[in-house]
């Protein structure tokens, strides 16, 4: 089998309320930027992939160069080639995902089967929201629980301790112990800030405090975990499997938040999950404002990898529309991977054309 052509679609799908506007610690995000890959082959099989739309068009174009004529089933060889050329993990990951989709379609098996079969049928999701005023955050948490059944909910944090404390208390007061709360400060606090905020976070049903200080300060994480008295998760510190060995050696985390573009592909997510699992550190899937293709890949991975025992972050419920033919339906806070070959999804080209980013056409 040979790759004959690689097509890339640069997509922007706006969010609707209550996900929009999605405020991080410093700026709002109004929608999902993604790159959708179609990898055509001489057999007629087309592999589909998706990666975060944060790399430039040039990086994605360069990464795809030289793959035509190669065997898409030789995933390890193709990965080695792209890594040796110094391509970026996020750009590699969309192409590698399409190769897995081709492998599944060629073998007639869903991705979870290729990864060894399911260890769980349902993939629990954690509903994400940006920073909102405390009462609005509480309203949104209640709406998330009532509408989609999320029992894990994550809010952004990191602008001010007082603000984050008020948000946590308001959310907890409203949803109580029915919902586990995650707070993601995106590296914006000092260790002293963490100990201060932890006094409040210890009073709520916290699942974990995510990446409160700089991603390189693993020793700080190790020394603050016990005095903080709350679970600490790392996200920006987590890239490939090698990064996880560093975190384990430093004894720096209670949980890891990992993702395909950061790891550099599905294969590398499997490796890092195995390393974390061997050290008894549970993983949660990160969300890069994903559309349906990557959401499908996430569902297969979480279904097959025992170490992903925590709910997967999602903003999927906020998308104005999805670009796959049969969008996921979130029920009881969860989705299931498709039983169809590969990722088990098809693109809706009409929707893709509608959300294609105009400025780079
Ligand atoms: Mg994060």
CSV table of C-alpha atoms and ligand atoms in Angstrom, one decimal:
chain,number,residue,atom,x,y,z
A,1,UNK,CA,0.0,0.0,0.0
A,2,UNK,CA,1.2,3.5,-0.8
A,3,UNK,CA,0.2,7.0,0.2
A,4,UNK,CA,-0.8,8.9,-2.9
A,5,UNK,CA,-1.9,12.3,-1.6
A,6,UNK,CA,-2.3,14.2,1.7
A,7,UNK,CA,-5.0,16.8,2.0
A,8,UNK,CA,-5.2,19.2,4.9
A,9,UNK,CA,-8.2,21.2,6.0
A,10,UNK,CA,-7.7,24.1,8.3
A,11,UNK,CA,-10.9,24.5,10.3
A,12,UNK,CA,-12.4,26.9,12.9
A,13,UNK,CA,-15.6,26.0,14.6
A,14,UNK,CA,-17.0,28.7,17.0
A,15,UNK,CA,-18.3,27.7,20.4
A,16,UNK,CA,-21.7,28.4,21.7
A,17,UNK,CA,-22.8,29.2,25.2
A,18,UNK,CA,-22.2,28.1,27.9
A,19,UNK,CA,-18.7,27.1,26.7
A,20,UNK,CA,-18.2,30.4,24.9
A,21,UNK,CA,-16.6,32.7,25.7
A,22,UNK,CA,-13.9,30.4,27.1
A,23,UNK,CA,-11.5,32.5,29.2
A,24,UNK,CA,-8.1,31.3,30.1
A,25,UNK,CA,-6.0,33.2,32.6
A,26,UNK,CA,-5.1,35.9,30.1
A,27,UNK,CA,-7.3,35.7,27.0
A,28,UNK,CA,-10.7,34.4,25.7
A,29,UNK,CA,-11.0,31.6,23.2
A,30,UNK,CA,-14.1,31.7,21.0
A,31,UNK,CA,-13.8,28.4,19.2
A,32,UNK,CA,-11.8,25.3,18.1
A,33,UNK,CA,-9.0,25.6,15.6
A,34,UNK,CA,-8.1,22.3,14.1
A,35,UNK,CA,-6.2,20.7,11.2
A,36,UNK,CA,-8.0,17.8,9.6
A,37,UNK,CA,-5.9,15.3,7.5
A,38,UNK,CA,-7.1,13.1,4.7
A,39,UNK,CA,-4.4,10.6,3.7
A,40,UNK,CA,-5.3,9.0,0.3
A,41,UNK,CA,-3.8,5.6,-0.7
A,42,UNK,CA,-3.5,3.6,-3.9
A,43,UNK,CA,-6.0,1.1,-2.5
A,44,UNK,CA,-8.8,3.6,-2.2
A,45,UNK,CA,-8.7,3.7,1.6
A,46,UNK,CA,-8.6,7.2,3.0
A,47,UNK,CA,-7.1,7.7,6.5
A,48,UNK,CA,-8.5,10.6,8.6
A,49,UNK,CA,-6.5,12.5,11.3
A,50,UNK,CA,-6.8,15.6,13.3
A,51,UNK,CA,-4.4,17.7,15.2
A,52,UNK,CA,-4.4,21.0,17.2
A,53,UNK,CA,-4.5,24.0,14.9
A,54,UNK,CA,-1.8,25.8,16.8
A,55,UNK,CA,1.1,25.1,14.5
A,56,UNK,CA,1.5,27.2,11.4
A,57,UNK,CA,0.3,26.1,8.0
A,58,UNK,CA,4.0,25.9,6.9
A,59,UNK,CA,4.9,23.4,9.6
A,60,UNK,CA,2.0,21.1,8.6
A,61,UNK,CA,2.8,21.4,4.9
A,62,UNK,CA,6.5,20.6,5.5
A,63,UNK,CA,5.7,17.7,7.8
A,64,UNK,CA,3.6,16.0,5.1
A,65,UNK,CA,6.3,16.4,2.5
A,66,UNK,CA,8.0,13.2,1.4
A,67,UNK,CA,5.3,10.8,2.7
A,68,UNK,CA,3.7,10.3,-0.7
A,69,UNK,CA,4.9,6.9,-2.1
A,70,UNK,CA,5.5,5.5,1.4
A,71,UNK,CA,3.6,2.7,3.1
A,72,UNK,CA,1.1,4.1,5.6
A,73,UNK,CA,1.1,0.8,7.5
A,74,UNK,CA,4.8,1.2,8.4
A,75,UNK,CA,3.9,3.6,11.2
A,76,UNK,CA,7.1,3.2,13.2
A,77,UNK,CA,9.3,3.8,10.1
A,78,UNK,CA,7.3,6.8,9.1
A,79,UNK,CA,7.4,8.2,12.7
A,80,UNK,CA,11.2,7.7,12.7
A,81,UNK,CA,11.5,9.6,9.4
A,82,UNK,CA,9.5,12.5,10.6
A,83,UNK,CA,11.2,12.7,14.0
A,84,UNK,CA,14.7,12.5,12.3
A,85,UNK,CA,13.7,15.5,10.2
A,86,UNK,CA,12.9,17.4,13.3
A,87,UNK,CA,9.2,17.8,12.6
A,88,UNK,CA,7.0,19.1,15.4
A,89,UNK,CA,5.1,16.5,17.5
A,90,UNK,CA,1.7,18.2,16.9
A,91,UNK,CA,2.2,18.2,13.1
A,92,UNK,CA,3.4,14.6,13.2
A,93,UNK,CA,0.5,13.5,15.3
A,94,UNK,CA,-2.3,14.3,12.7
A,95,UNK,CA,-0.5,12.3,10.0
A,96,UNK,CA,0.2,9.4,12.3
A,97,UNK,CA,-3.5,9.3,13.3
A,98,UNK,CA,-4.5,9.0,9.7
A,99,UNK,CA,-2.0,6.1,9.4
A,100,UNK,CA,-3.8,4.3,12.3
A,101,UNK,CA,-7.1,4.9,10.6
A,102,UNK,CA,-5.8,3.3,7.4
A,103,UNK,CA,-4.4,0.3,9.4
A,104,UNK,CA,-7.8,-0.1,11.0
A,105,UNK,CA,-9.7,0.2,7.7
A,106,UNK,CA,-7.3,-2.2,6.0
A,107,UNK,CA,-7.6,-4.8,8.7
A,108,UNK,CA,-11.3,-4.3,9.3
A,109,UNK,CA,-10.8,-3.5,13.0
A,110,UNK,CA,-11.6,-0.5,15.2
A,111,UNK,CA,-8.6,1.3,16.7
A,112,UNK,CA,-9.3,0.0,20.2
A,113,UNK,CA,-9.0,-3.5,18.8
A,114,UNK,CA,-5.6,-2.8,17.3
A,115,UNK,CA,-4.5,-1.5,20.7
A,116,UNK,CA,-5.4,-4.8,22.3
A,117,UNK,CA,-9.2,-4.4,22.9
A,118,UNK,CA,-11.3,-2.6,25.4
A,119,UNK,CA,-10.7,-2.3,29.1
A,120,UNK,CA,-13.7,0.0,29.4
A,121,UNK,CA,-16.8,0.5,27.2
A,122,UNK,CA,-17.7,4.0,28.3
A,123,UNK,CA,-15.3,6.9,28.2
A,124,UNK,CA,-16.1,9.4,31.0
A,125,UNK,CA,-15.8,13.1,30.1
A,126,UNK,CA,-14.9,16.1,32.2
A,127,UNK,CA,-16.8,19.2,31.0
A,128,UNK,CA,-14.5,22.3,30.6
A,129,UNK,CA,-15.4,25.9,31.2
A,130,UNK,CA,-13.2,29.0,31.2
A,131,UNK,CA,-13.0,31.5,34.0
A,132,UNK,CA,-16.4,32.8,34.8
A,133,UNK,CA,-17.6,35.0,37.7
A,134,UNK,CA,-18.4,32.7,40.8
A,135,UNK,CA,-22.2,32.6,40.4
A,136,UNK,CA,-22.0,32.1,36.7
A,137,UNK,CA,-19.4,29.3,37.2
A,138,UNK,CA,-21.9,27.7,39.7
A,139,UNK,CA,-24.8,28.0,37.2
A,140,UNK,CA,-22.6,26.5,34.4
A,141,UNK,CA,-21.6,23.6,36.7
A,142,UNK,CA,-25.2,22.8,37.5
A,143,UNK,CA,-26.1,23.1,33.8
A,144,UNK,CA,-23.2,20.7,32.9
A,145,UNK,CA,-24.4,18.2,35.4
A,146,UNK,CA,-28.1,18.4,34.5
A,147,UNK,CA,-27.7,18.5,30.7
A,148,UNK,CA,-24.7,16.3,29.9
A,149,UNK,CA,-24.3,14.4,33.2
A,150,UNK,CA,-20.7,15.5,33.7
A,151,UNK,CA,-19.5,14.3,37.1
A,152,UNK,CA,-16.0,15.9,36.6
A,153,UNK,CA,-16.0,19.6,35.7
A,154,UNK,CA,-12.9,21.8,35.1
A,155,UNK,CA,-12.5,25.5,35.3
A,156,UNK,CA,-9.6,27.6,34.4
A,157,UNK,CA,-7.7,29.5,37.1
A,158,UNK,CA,-4.5,31.4,37.6
A,159,UNK,CA,-5.5,35.1,37.5
A,160,UNK,CA,-5.9,35.7,41.3
A,161,UNK,CA,-6.1,33.5,44.4
A,162,UNK,CA,-9.2,35.3,45.7
A,163,UNK,CA,-11.0,34.9,42.4
A,164,UNK,CA,-10.2,31.2,42.2
A,165,UNK,CA,-11.2,30.6,45.8
A,166,UNK,CA,-14.6,32.3,45.3
A,167,UNK,CA,-15.2,30.3,42.1
A,168,UNK,CA,-14.3,27.0,43.8
A,169,UNK,CA,-16.6,27.6,46.8
A,170,UNK,CA,-19.5,28.8,44.6
A,171,UNK,CA,-19.3,25.7,42.3
A,172,UNK,CA,-18.9,23.3,45.3
A,173,UNK,CA,-21.8,24.9,47.1
A,174,UNK,CA,-24.0,24.4,44.0
A,175,UNK,CA,-23.1,20.9,42.9
A,176,UNK,CA,-21.6,19.5,46.1
A,177,UNK,CA,-20.1,16.0,46.1
A,178,UNK,CA,-22.0,15.0,43.0
A,179,UNK,CA,-19.2,16.6,40.9
A,180,UNK,CA,-15.4,16.4,41.2
A,181,UNK,CA,-13.8,19.7,40.4
A,182,UNK,CA,-10.6,20.3,38.5
A,183,UNK,CA,-8.8,23.7,38.5
A,184,UNK,CA,-6.2,24.5,35.8
A,185,UNK,CA,-3.9,27.5,36.5
A,186,UNK,CA,-1.7,27.0,33.4
A,187,UNK,CA,1.6,27.6,35.4
A,188,UNK,CA,0.6,31.0,36.7
A,189,UNK,CA,1.2,30.6,40.4
A,190,UNK,CA,4.2,30.3,42.7
A,191,UNK,CA,4.5,27.4,45.2
A,192,UNK,CA,3.5,29.8,48.0
A,193,UNK,CA,0.3,30.8,46.1
A,194,UNK,CA,-0.5,27.1,45.7
A,195,UNK,CA,-0.3,26.5,49.5
A,196,UNK,CA,-2.5,29.5,50.1
A,197,UNK,CA,-5.2,28.5,47.6
A,198,UNK,CA,-5.0,24.9,48.7
A,199,UNK,CA,-6.5,26.0,52.1
A,200,UNK,CA,-9.7,26.7,50.1
A,201,UNK,CA,-9.4,23.8,47.6
A,202,UNK,CA,-9.2,21.3,50.6
A,203,UNK,CA,-12.8,22.4,51.5
A,204,UNK,CA,-14.3,21.4,48.1
A,205,UNK,CA,-14.7,18.1,46.2
A,206,UNK,CA,-11.4,18.6,44.3
A,207,UNK,CA,-10.2,16.0,41.8
A,208,UNK,CA,-6.9,17.8,41.2
A,209,UNK,CA,-5.2,21.2,40.9
A,210,UNK,CA,-3.6,21.2,37.4
A,211,UNK,CA,-0.2,22.7,36.6
A,212,UNK,CA,-0.3,25.6,39.0
A,213,UNK,CA,3.5,26.4,38.7
A,214,UNK,CA,5.9,26.4,35.8
A,215,UNK,CA,6.2,23.2,33.9
A,216,UNK,CA,10.0,22.8,34.5
A,217,UNK,CA,9.7,23.2,38.3
A,218,UNK,CA,9.4,19.5,39.1
A,219,UNK,CA,11.2,19.8,42.4
A,220,UNK,CA,8.8,22.5,43.5
A,221,UNK,CA,5.9,20.2,42.7
A,222,UNK,CA,7.5,17.3,44.6
A,223,UNK,CA,8.0,19.5,47.7
A,224,UNK,CA,4.5,21.1,47.7
A,225,UNK,CA,2.4,18.0,47.2
A,226,UNK,CA,2.3,17.0,50.8
A,227,UNK,CA,1.9,20.4,52.5
A,228,UNK,CA,-0.8,21.3,49.9
A,229,UNK,CA,-2.8,18.3,50.9
A,230,UNK,CA,-4.6,18.1,47.5
A,231,UNK,CA,-3.9,16.1,44.4
A,232,UNK,CA,-1.7,17.9,41.9
A,233,UNK,CA,-1.8,17.1,38.2
A,234,UNK,CA,0.7,18.0,35.5
A,235,UNK,CA,-0.3,18.9,32.0
A,236,UNK,CA,2.2,21.2,30.3
A,237,UNK,CA,5.0,19.1,31.9
A,238,UNK,CA,3.7,16.0,30.0
A,239,UNK,CA,4.9,15.5,26.5
A,240,UNK,CA,6.3,12.1,25.4
A,241,UNK,CA,7.0,9.0,27.5
A,242,UNK,CA,10.5,10.4,28.3
A,243,UNK,CA,8.9,13.4,30.0
A,244,UNK,CA,6.9,11.1,32.2
A,245,UNK,CA,10.0,9.2,33.4
A,246,UNK,CA,11.3,12.6,34.5
A,247,UNK,CA,8.1,13.4,36.4
A,248,UNK,CA,8.2,9.9,38.1
A,249,UNK,CA,11.9,10.3,39.1
A,250,UNK,CA,11.0,13.7,40.6
A,251,UNK,CA,8.0,12.3,42.4
A,252,UNK,CA,6.2,15.4,41.1
A,253,UNK,CA,2.6,14.4,40.4
A,254,UNK,CA,-0.6,12.6,41.5
A,255,UNK,CA,-2.0,12.5,38.0
A,256,UNK,CA,-1.0,13.3,34.4
A,257,UNK,CA,-3.0,15.1,31.8
A,258,UNK,CA,-1.7,13.9,28.4
A,259,UNK,CA,-2.6,14.5,24.7
A,260,UNK,CA,-1.8,13.2,21.3
A,261,UNK,CA,-0.3,16.4,19.7
A,262,UNK,CA,2.0,16.9,22.7
A,263,UNK,CA,3.1,13.3,22.7
A,264,UNK,CA,3.6,13.2,19.0
A,265,UNK,CA,1.0,10.6,18.1
A,266,UNK,CA,-1.1,7.7,19.2
A,267,UNK,CA,1.9,5.3,19.5
A,268,UNK,CA,3.6,7.7,21.9
A,269,UNK,CA,0.5,8.1,24.0
A,270,UNK,CA,0.4,4.3,24.5
A,271,UNK,CA,4.1,4.4,25.6
A,272,UNK,CA,3.6,7.3,28.1
A,273,UNK,CA,0.4,5.7,29.5
A,274,UNK,CA,2.4,2.4,30.0
A,275,UNK,CA,5.1,4.3,31.9
A,276,UNK,CA,2.7,6.2,34.0
A,277,UNK,CA,0.6,3.1,34.7
A,278,UNK,CA,3.7,1.2,35.8
A,279,UNK,CA,4.3,3.9,38.4
A,280,UNK,CA,0.6,3.9,39.5
A,281,UNK,CA,0.0,7.4,38.3
A,282,UNK,CA,-3.4,7.8,36.7
A,283,UNK,CA,-3.9,9.7,33.4
A,284,UNK,CA,-6.5,12.0,32.1
A,285,UNK,CA,-6.8,13.0,28.4
A,286,UNK,CA,-6.3,16.7,27.7
A,287,UNK,CA,-8.4,18.5,25.1
A,288,UNK,CA,-7.0,20.8,22.5
A,289,UNK,CA,-10.4,22.2,21.6
A,290,UNK,CA,-11.0,19.0,19.7
A,291,UNK,CA,-13.4,18.2,16.9
A,292,UNK,CA,-14.9,14.8,16.2
A,293,UNK,CA,-11.9,13.1,14.6
A,294,UNK,CA,-9.6,13.6,17.6
A,295,UNK,CA,-12.4,13.0,20.0
A,296,UNK,CA,-12.9,9.6,18.3
A,297,UNK,CA,-9.1,8.8,18.6
A,298,UNK,CA,-9.3,9.8,22.3
A,299,UNK,CA,-12.3,7.5,22.9
A,300,UNK,CA,-10.4,4.5,21.4
A,301,UNK,CA,-7.3,5.2,23.4
A,302,UNK,CA,-9.1,5.7,26.7
A,303,UNK,CA,-11.2,2.6,26.0
A,304,UNK,CA,-8.0,0.5,25.4
A,305,UNK,CA,-5.5,1.9,27.9
A,306,UNK,CA,-6.1,1.0,31.5
A,307,UNK,CA,-4.0,3.9,32.8
A,308,UNK,CA,-6.5,6.5,31.5
A,309,UNK,CA,-8.8,5.9,34.4
A,310,UNK,CA,-9.7,9.6,34.9
A,311,UNK,CA,-12.4,11.4,32.9
A,312,UNK,CA,-11.2,13.0,29.6
A,313,UNK,CA,-11.3,16.8,29.3
A,314,UNK,CA,-13.8,18.0,26.7
A,315,UNK,CA,-15.2,21.2,25.1
A,316,UNK,CA,-17.1,19.1,22.5
A,317,UNK,CA,-20.5,20.0,23.9
A,318,UNK,CA,-19.7,23.7,23.1
A,319,UNK,CA,-19.1,23.2,19.3
A,320,UNK,CA,-21.5,25.0,17.1
A,321,UNK,CA,-21.3,21.9,14.8
A,322,UNK,CA,-19.0,19.0,14.3
A,323,UNK,CA,-17.3,18.1,11.0
A,324,UNK,CA,-18.0,14.3,11.2
A,325,UNK,CA,-21.0,12.6,9.7
A,326,UNK,CA,-22.3,11.2,13.0
A,327,UNK,CA,-21.4,13.5,15.8
A,328,UNK,CA,-20.9,12.1,19.3
A,329,UNK,CA,-23.8,12.2,21.6
A,330,UNK,CA,-22.8,12.7,25.2
A,331,UNK,CA,-25.0,10.8,27.6
A,332,UNK,CA,-24.5,10.3,31.4
A,333,UNK,CA,-21.2,12.3,31.0
A,334,UNK,CA,-19.7,9.7,28.6
A,335,UNK,CA,-19.2,8.6,25.0
A,336,UNK,CA,-18.2,5.3,23.5
A,337,UNK,CA,-15.7,4.6,20.7
A,338,UNK,CA,-17.2,3.3,17.4
A,339,UNK,CA,-17.0,-0.4,16.5
A,340,UNK,CA,-16.4,0.5,12.8
A,341,UNK,CA,-12.9,0.0,11.4
A,342,UNK,CA,-10.2,2.5,12.2
A,343,UNK,CA,-11.4,5.6,14.0
A,344,UNK,CA,-14.9,4.6,12.9
A,345,UNK,CA,-15.9,8.1,11.7
A,346,UNK,CA,-16.5,9.8,8.3
A,347,UNK,CA,-16.0,13.4,7.4
A,348,UNK,CA,-18.9,15.7,6.5
A,349,UNK,CA,-17.4,17.7,3.7
A,350,UNK,CA,-20.3,20.1,3.5
A,351,UNK,CA,-19.7,21.1,7.1
A,352,UNK,CA,-15.9,21.2,6.5
A,353,UNK,CA,-16.4,23.7,3.7
A,354,UNK,CA,-18.6,25.8,5.8
A,355,UNK,CA,-16.0,26.1,8.6
A,356,UNK,CA,-12.8,26.2,6.5
A,357,UNK,CA,-10.6,29.1,7.7
A,358,UNK,CA,-11.0,31.7,5.0
A,359,UNK,CA,-7.9,33.7,5.7
A,360,UNK,CA,-5.6,30.9,4.6
A,361,UNK,CA,-7.5,29.6,1.7
B,1,LIG,MG1,-4.1,22.2,31.3
